[in-house]
Amino acid sequence: YFGSNPVIRSLCMAEDGTSILFGTRGASIYEISAIDGSDLRGGPITIGHYLGKIECIAVHPSKFDFATVGQDRTLRVYDMNTKSQLKLANFDGDVTTLVYSPVGDTIAVGFGGTGSSGNKSGTVMILNDEDLVVVHEARDSKQPISVVAFSNEGETLAVGSEDGSILLYSVQDDYELIAKCIRHTGKIIAIDFSLDGEWLRSNSSTSELCFFNADDGSFISNNSSLRDVQWATNTCIYSWHVRAIHDTPYNVERITCTHTPTVQQAAPVMDGDEPQPKQPQLLADFVASGSNIGYISLHSFPCTTKEKVISESHRYPAHVDSVGGLKFSFDSKRLLSFGATDRTIIQWACKSETTVAESTDHPPIGDEKLPEELALEVRNGAKLSEEFMPDDCDIPVGKLNSSTAGTTGLLPSPENDVWVSALVDPTVIPKQNKAVPDMSLMLDYVYGYESQRMRNNVRYTSTGDIVYVVATLGVVLNANSRSQNIFKFHTDAISSIACSQDGSIIATGQMGHNPSVAVWDAKTCRTLFVLPESERPKGGACCVAFSRSGELLIVVGMDEQHTISVYDWKNCFLVSKCHGGSQRVLGVCFTNDDEKTDMEENNNEDIGFVSYGVKELRIWTKIRSRFPVCHRAILGNVGVLQTFLTCEIFNGRPNVGTTDGNLYVFESTNSGKLKHAVKAHIGAVNAMHCYRSKKAESNLLVTGGRDGAIRLWNNDHECIKEFMVEAVLPACQSPRVRSVAFSNDGTRLVVGTRGAEIFEIIIQEGKLVGNRSAVEAHGIRQLCGLATHPMKEEFVTTGDDCTLRIWSARTYIPIKTMKLDTGSRAVCYSPDGSLIVVGFGCGNRVKGKLSPKEGSYVILKSNDLKVVHEGKDASSFITVIKYSNDMRILAIGSDDCYIYLYDVKELYARRVTIKTHVAAISSLDFSSNGSYLMSADVTKRVCYTDVSNGIDIPSSSSLRDEKWATSTTPFVWPVKGFWVSQPKGAEPVATQKSWGGSLLAAGNSAGNVYLAHYPCPDRAGFLKCSGHAGPVNHLAWVAGDTYLLSCGSNDHMVLQWKCVFETTRESGDEGGKSCQDSEVDADGGHQPVLSNRFLNLQSPMKDNSIQWTSMIAAPSNMKEDDVSAPNVDVELNFVHGIRIGDCRQTLRYNEDGNVLYIVSTLGVIYLRSEVTQLYYRGHKNALISIDVDSTGKIAATGELDDNPEIHVWDAKTGEPLCKFRNTHSGGVTSLAFSKSGQYLVSLGQDSMHSISIFFSPSGKWGQDGYHLCSSSVSVSKMLWCTYLEGNDFPIVVGGAGSIYFFRIVRSINEKVKGVFGKRVKIQPIVCAVSALANIGNGTGNQVDKNESVNNLAGGTAEDERELLGGTVSGHIYVFNKYKVVNKISAHQGAVNVITATCNQVYITGGKDGLVKVWSIDFKPIHSFRTQYFIPRPFALSVHAVVCNQLGTSLLIGLRGGEVFEISLPSNSHALIIESHSQFEQHGLDANPKFSDEFATSGDDGVVRVWSISKRSCLRKLMVDFPSRSLCYAPNGTVMIVGIGGVPATSSKDGSFTAIDSTTMEIIKEGRKAKQYLTDIKYSTSDAELVAMASNDGRVYMHDSKGLEYMYVVETASKTGSIRAVDFSSDSKMLRIATNLNELFFYIIESKTFVTNASQVRDIGWAKPTVPFAWNNQGLFRRGEDDILVLCVAIHPGGALACVTYNDGTVRLYRYPCQSYQMPFVEVPKMGSQASRAVFSADGQYLILLDSLIRCTLIYKIKFT
């Protein structure tokens, strides 16, 4: 009644309860009455194939019918109009393909299949279309049929087979076989007939294209003879007509099918009862293709070039996997596609785009000559790659400062460079200060404006400030005060900007290898949204735009197809995506122009946008649908197709600015028809903006042109005002308008020009606002000239724009400006500041000739810029200028490779020309006494010259101790340390020593500025700042070292960095031994690992260790390996243990009151009431840090690894949110959320203990979390970090004898070092918490208030929240304003942890085992002594204390691995987590009789018996000494524990202890071995033997009853330790393996060793754990010599093997596993390594020890 397979799979009831909707296994959906069960629809709502795959689809040649066949052995016929199934036929064989005859009266069906399902394989059936009755059947192929095709006239049927042959049948002769085409070597996948039916072409699965004669099947070897043949169909994916469709966007994407529509001539002519086939014409102009990743594309046809694919293609996501096939309907208006595996058929409507009506009077496409300034704008992203910063160049500071070992991605030491080999160390090497400079670099001001690559990039904000972009920065300028607020987020040049309608929100996009798009607040420069990494535009964002309401954001990529993405950015939702075409898109503009919001517009889907660019103008509508509709603009005879530069919606109509100076006004936003053109400017219309008044008739439109005119237009497009830039701003460098915009009140305009000026105009008066422009900068080509006045806070710049500007570093404005005769790339002040030398030339040619001034120089007076002297000796432009300190010599370096020395006192007479270089000069440095000159060129060659005679000094060793006045050469000994600290792809290109000589600044090719102590010959701590887009080519210190200036040649920008020096000085004394704690050394996951039993293992695959392979032989009844993967699933059931012994504060509560902690690679959520665990499993390395935000909803965890990751995840469910890589090295010691949850601080273990700050604008950390910035901290070990919400310096980092306070200023970290003072000892601060209230004057010893506190943040002490730091001496130091103001005696030992609760109390935990509760003013309230806890803890030192959000429960974590929960109302406690406590854990065995129990032992000397079902420890016994082996007796009543393994407690090594496993009473103790026992095995119950293997290489045999010693088995190994022993099943033989990969077989009765492997080939083993065996060979990983097998466990069922490796991986293989590279099931990776593995007695569980982390993991084994 309900289909062929009525099993119900889904069910739901209508809201009114009257009907029920359900889906069946038969892929059908029905609707029935809920009252009587009647079928309300009279059949299924939808129906389709329900098993396997859909194999093929065919369309009727004259009706809207199509047919499909599938692996459910059905043929189904559907109606395209009604979308319903018309007919159904079932077959008794596998149907693989079908096709309609040309007139549609019959259907040819092919059959396939193998084995029992292939009974009809190779058969072809002809069905009647009317009733699907078989009218003919033939079987001439022995292989499955893969494709069938009729010739165009219907006379021939071609049948392709999987054997590569094609059978030809004559339709008119009752399907007689007439020929066989043989040539292909693979399965036939497509067949096309020629239009006349004489020829056919075919493709095979081996990518072959063959041609055959359709009459006799002969192969056509001369393909060129068929080059002009027209083909009736185009289904061959390998043919000339579609050769370019294989240029897919993804490397893994492959084309699977194609089809073209066919246009019919006329209706069929009926001749009696015989229908005549239609004669199609090949008028198809497009082709559809499907790919293996589910995409469908439409291309122009034929598609023979890559440009066709890019420019004339549409691409649609369709199916979840490969597109199995597609066909156009007979009228070409519909396209049908099906997914091979998703069993989905999609019907597409085909609509033609309205094409541009091209006028006859415009130049052909591509002939238009673009304006010069558009050259940079119209390039595709692929052509901009040389301007991107090097990939991976923005690695944070901590990564750069890490040591050479384990620093992935860092450049090696530059020893291969020639200049390095020429370096000579000074005779007396000065001591290098490797600490991070005690200062901060604050971005003080930005000089520059991007006027070359962008337009429409200056706007007013909602507060009336001016926002613009330059390089990587967004700048918000208050023109009155000249103050700037800077948005510092981007890592490469900003390429696009958009402003919301009210100016409150800004969006910026960048170019580069990993381009980001950000939305930020214009008032605060706070990030609101960041485009997720998976959605970032390829190559960069060429334009962005907001909708009118600001809800939607458009981002256009720089990829070859200029992908346009529309985002609902507030909800982080991708609305739609489409392709903008191959030509560069220059801008987009939303078409909604009323007060409705975008959500209201969504009701009728009217919202759309206009995209415009190089010879492209498109109108897009219905953008909230999956596939927006695109219409090209209709220009008719009114307009000319050209490059469109700007667009605004003015009075409901698109107004478009063109390159020929016209303003194109269109009829409406939907029609796209050009209404009329208005001549607006002489030359291109570069910029446009509209002012929307409350009264529509007062709306205004402003345009800015290349002609330097700014014009205002009314609603009728009448020009009502005109301003000429040169009249308003006479001093402008270039009047061409690049941007223009109205103020919010419509009274002012802000204008940006090509000369990099930004100024304001009062519209009513037409006058300049103020007396000068708001922004002045160099704006043409490059900016290279930079020099600072030696005595004043002034600097001078020169550039290719032919201007010289002297700036005040205090007021940020030009003091003097001078127009130069030509461009300049070098400038210099004289040592006394009275003169300025300008070097001319920039290599720019005009009409093929260089400027007459090229290579000349001029000397000016700095006070009035009057010329003192002019000269010219160089033949090319000047690159560098330098005076000697004594002002005797002027040196000028040129691009012509020469250096010219001039005698100042002799009126600048040329003294000598230095010709030692063979490349352009890049830097010059005089010695302090002016006797020598050091020079470098662009090839990194460094030369030394005696300036008195110009003689070259070939050996630098003679000047090794010379002092140099400046340090601008990057290739010298004092700068070498910067080279070894650079990220991949970057290198220092500019350096400069400070005036005081103690600091060295360096700028690199990636746009970063570094600051370290001088000299810097080796890796050292430094400050890093970023902002430039491209190389930093010059650095200069302002007089007094108050500011550092950096100049970017390509970004035309000078950045002014304020140097904030720490003036506080430490006056405290070192604490000495009384302030030391051994636990500090282990903090951060570094507890010592002692004598790991696997450290001496050798690789069993190496040639020198193959002894064991000679001792194995194939069993006589050897069976073939099962090559399939094991049919098992593993699921983590429970984990015992916690990482707390060498970490602190790794315990947390979540919002629900459940316990969070870390162990191994897992984040654990422990639901204590249910005794169950949830897990976060995203990590691959051991975890050492965790934090949870204040809401308890979000957790963050950090790894211990060379390249650790930080993951943020849901603290309640364990679901992943985001992850961060490449931010630290070594490990992540500490993590801290801010109280708001928006910031996350991490502390790394690299050599400078860097911190990284992450930010999530929403605080949800889903898709908007990103890395904000990083900073070095100190070479001293740092232990913790925290975030003090509301403080001026909220980020605090502390550790061994130091504490630092940081704040983020424009994404740059400012740092202040904390001061201990005279009254307290300098000692490690091991923990800290923000004070609930200021207690500086409260309890304890108040520190002398007369010691000043430097107020760097500008607040008062009362404004700051104090910090409480726990010390090693047991005191708590109270910090206020970075200085200790009070100390409180809290514990007798180190204060390990301190926390504040919601109940306004503090809780501390100490090494003394006390947990104390303190009042808000830090007076003791209560204490808990852990020594009285039951059960008594192994170690009393408290390592974690945390209170739940209700303030009712307290978690206490102890160093020994125990966690207790205290109920604060009742003060009762309970043990909730326990684990082994010290060093390592290796003892493990499962009870052979009671499958629910297993036992463990460890270096803590405790033996524990655990219950799998109860998930807890049942019993335990302290044996007082470490234990690394354990074994149950066969009856499960006795355990033998092997003693020893830790050198410090080796007095009982080699002894054993027998324990009653039920009562945990000691039965017997004994000792024969001298070293610790590594393995213990019982024989079968009959033999009554016990073998105890020792680290001394011997096996000691005991009887099993009294455990009396019997004899010792000594192997031939002299140095090897026994790693495992096995008894044979009959207990007559012993198998012994050593750590040297030796294998021995010992016959117990004769006490002899076996020497021939064939003697033991068929021996069975009772409990095999020895890894060296014939059946285990496949467990070893061939080709991976460093990956060693640690242990092997065989499932009780004998068909499954578990193997663990030293890299922490665990695998399950089928057993036996004799062959290499067999399939396996991966068990999640361990945090260290699993030294033991065992299955429970019933085989339902796998138990693993993560040995070095001391945790036990229990996995449920499910056989599928």
PDB file of C-alpha atoms in Angstrom, residues 416-499:
ATOM      1  CA  ASN A 416      74.994  30.266   3.732  1.00  0.00           C
ATOM      2  CA  ASP A 417      74.987  33.983   2.936  1.00  0.00           C
ATOM      3  CA  VAL A 418      78.308  35.324   1.717  1.00  0.00           C
ATOM      4  CA  TRP A 419      78.200  38.288   4.058  1.00  0.00           C
ATOM      5  CA  VAL A 420      77.967  36.002   7.088  1.00  0.00           C
ATOM      6  CA  SER A 421      81.185  34.206   6.224  1.00  0.00           C
ATOM      7  CA  ALA A 422      82.938  37.580   6.021  1.00  0.00           C
ATOM      8  CA  LEU A 423      81.912  38.621   9.532  1.00  0.00           C
ATOM      9  CA  VAL A 424      84.592  38.831  12.194  1.00  0.00           C
ATOM     10  CA  ASP A 425      83.836  38.950  15.896  1.00  0.00           C
ATOM     11  CA  PRO A 426      85.308  41.804  17.942  1.00  0.00           C
ATOM     12  CA  THR A 427      88.481  41.040  19.846  1.00  0.00           C
ATOM     13  CA  VAL A 428      86.584  41.443  23.085  1.00  0.00           C
ATOM     14  CA  ILE A 429      83.025  40.354  22.527  1.00  0.00           C
ATOM     15  CA  PRO A 430      80.703  42.610  24.527  1.00  0.00           C
ATOM     16  CA  LYS A 431      78.175  40.932  26.718  1.00  0.00           C
ATOM     17  CA  GLN A 432      74.840  40.816  24.949  1.00  0.00           C
ATOM     18  CA  ASN A 433      71.725  41.864  26.794  1.00  0.00           C
ATOM     19  CA  LYS A 434      69.245  39.218  25.628  1.00  0.00           C
ATOM     20  CA  ALA A 435      66.334  40.483  27.685  1.00  0.00           C
ATOM     21  CA  VAL A 436      63.398  42.207  26.087  1.00  0.00           C
ATOM     22  CA  PRO A 437      63.940  45.986  26.312  1.00  0.00           C
ATOM     23  CA  ASP A 438      62.164  47.451  29.330  1.00  0.00           C
ATOM     24  CA  MET A 439      60.038  49.783  27.258  1.00  0.00           C
ATOM     25  CA  SER A 440      57.086  49.812  24.904  1.00  0.00           C
ATOM     26  CA  LEU A 441      56.599  51.035  21.353  1.00  0.00           C
ATOM     27  CA  MET A 442      53.243  52.756  20.979  1.00  0.00           C
ATOM     28  CA  LEU A 443      51.953  53.716  17.557  1.00  0.00           C
ATOM     29  CA  ASP A 444      51.702  57.460  17.972  1.00  0.00           C
ATOM     30  CA  TYR A 445      50.812  58.728  14.502  1.00  0.00           C
ATOM     31  CA  VAL A 446      50.339  57.629  10.913  1.00  0.00           C
ATOM     32  CA  TYR A 447      51.575  59.850   8.075  1.00  0.00           C
ATOM     33  CA  GLY A 448      49.999  58.678   4.839  1.00  0.00           C
ATOM     34  CA  TYR A 449      46.898  58.017   2.777  1.00  0.00           C
ATOM     35  CA  GLU A 450      46.318  55.311   0.153  1.00  0.00           C
ATOM     36  CA  SER A 451      45.624  57.280  -3.001  1.00  0.00           C
ATOM     37  CA  GLN A 452      47.122  54.994  -5.637  1.00  0.00           C
ATOM     38  CA  ARG A 453      45.331  51.666  -5.498  1.00  0.00           C
ATOM     39  CA  MET A 454      41.944  52.704  -4.134  1.00  0.00           C
ATOM     40  CA  ARG A 455      39.115  55.146  -4.705  1.00  0.00           C
ATOM     41  CA  ASN A 456      36.103  56.110  -2.615  1.00  0.00           C
ATOM     42  CA  ASN A 457      38.141  55.370   0.496  1.00  0.00           C
ATOM     43  CA  VAL A 458      37.530  58.517   2.586  1.00  0.00           C
ATOM     44  CA  ARG A 459      34.303  58.923   4.564  1.00  0.00           C
ATOM     45  CA  TYR A 460      32.824  60.751   7.536  1.00  0.00           C
ATOM     46  CA  THR A 461      31.990  58.785  10.659  1.00  0.00           C
ATOM     47  CA  SER A 462      28.861  59.282  12.731  1.00  0.00           C
ATOM     48  CA  THR A 463      30.803  61.643  15.022  1.00  0.00           C
ATOM     49  CA  GLY A 464      32.081  63.808  12.192  1.00  0.00           C
ATOM     50  CA  ASP A 465      35.594  62.372  12.186  1.00  0.00           C
ATOM     51  CA  ILE A 466      37.292  61.340   8.955  1.00  0.00           C
ATOM     52  CA  VAL A 467      37.999  57.666   8.308  1.00  0.00           C
ATOM     53  CA  TYR A 468      40.441  56.483   5.667  1.00  0.00           C
ATOM     54  CA  VAL A 469      42.943  53.707   5.089  1.00  0.00           C
ATOM     55  CA  VAL A 470      46.661  53.438   4.485  1.00  0.00           C
ATOM     56  CA  ALA A 471      48.740  50.264   4.256  1.00  0.00           C
ATOM     57  CA  THR A 472      47.364  47.794   6.835  1.00  0.00           C
ATOM     58  CA  LEU A 473      45.712  50.456   8.991  1.00  0.00           C
ATOM     59  CA  GLY A 474      42.304  52.013   9.244  1.00  0.00           C
ATOM     60  CA  VAL A 475      42.625  55.583  10.534  1.00  0.00           C
ATOM     61  CA  VAL A 476      39.928  57.670  12.217  1.00  0.00           C
ATOM     62  CA  LEU A 477      41.098  61.293  12.318  1.00  0.00           C
ATOM     63  CA  ASN A 478      39.732  64.171  14.326  1.00  0.00           C
ATOM     64  CA  ALA A 479      40.626  67.039  12.007  1.00  0.00           C
ATOM     65  CA  ASN A 480      40.378  69.656  14.745  1.00  0.00           C
ATOM     66  CA  SER A 481      42.727  68.076  17.263  1.00  0.00           C
ATOM     67  CA  ARG A 482      44.658  66.052  14.662  1.00  0.00           C
ATOM     68  CA  SER A 483      44.349  63.056  16.953  1.00  0.00           C
ATOM     69  CA  GLN A 484      44.052  59.597  15.436  1.00  0.00           C
ATOM     70  CA  ASN A 485      42.348  56.402  16.482  1.00  0.00           C
ATOM     71  CA  ILE A 486      43.814  53.497  14.583  1.00  0.00           C
ATOM     72  CA  PHE A 487      42.269  50.187  13.637  1.00  0.00           C
ATOM     73  CA  LYS A 488      45.122  47.710  13.655  1.00  0.00           C
ATOM     74  CA  PHE A 489      43.932  44.294  12.614  1.00  0.00           C
ATOM     75  CA  HIS A 490      45.003  43.554   9.063  1.00  0.00           C
ATOM     76  CA  THR A 491      48.264  41.828   8.197  1.00  0.00           C
ATOM     77  CA  ASP A 492      48.581  43.031   4.604  1.00  0.00           C
ATOM     78  CA  ALA A 493      47.574  46.071   2.582  1.00  0.00           C
ATOM     79  CA  ILE A 494      43.934  47.076   2.942  1.00  0.00           C
ATOM     80  CA  SER A 495      42.380  46.839  -0.499  1.00  0.00           C
ATOM     81  CA  SER A 496      38.768  47.873   0.202  1.00  0.00           C
ATOM     82  CA  ILE A 497      36.707  49.894   2.653  1.00  0.00           C
ATOM     83  CA  ALA A 498      33.008  50.503   3.214  1.00  0.00           C
ATOM     84  CA  CYS A 499      31.126  52.708   5.615  1.00  0.00           C
TER      85      CYS A 499
END
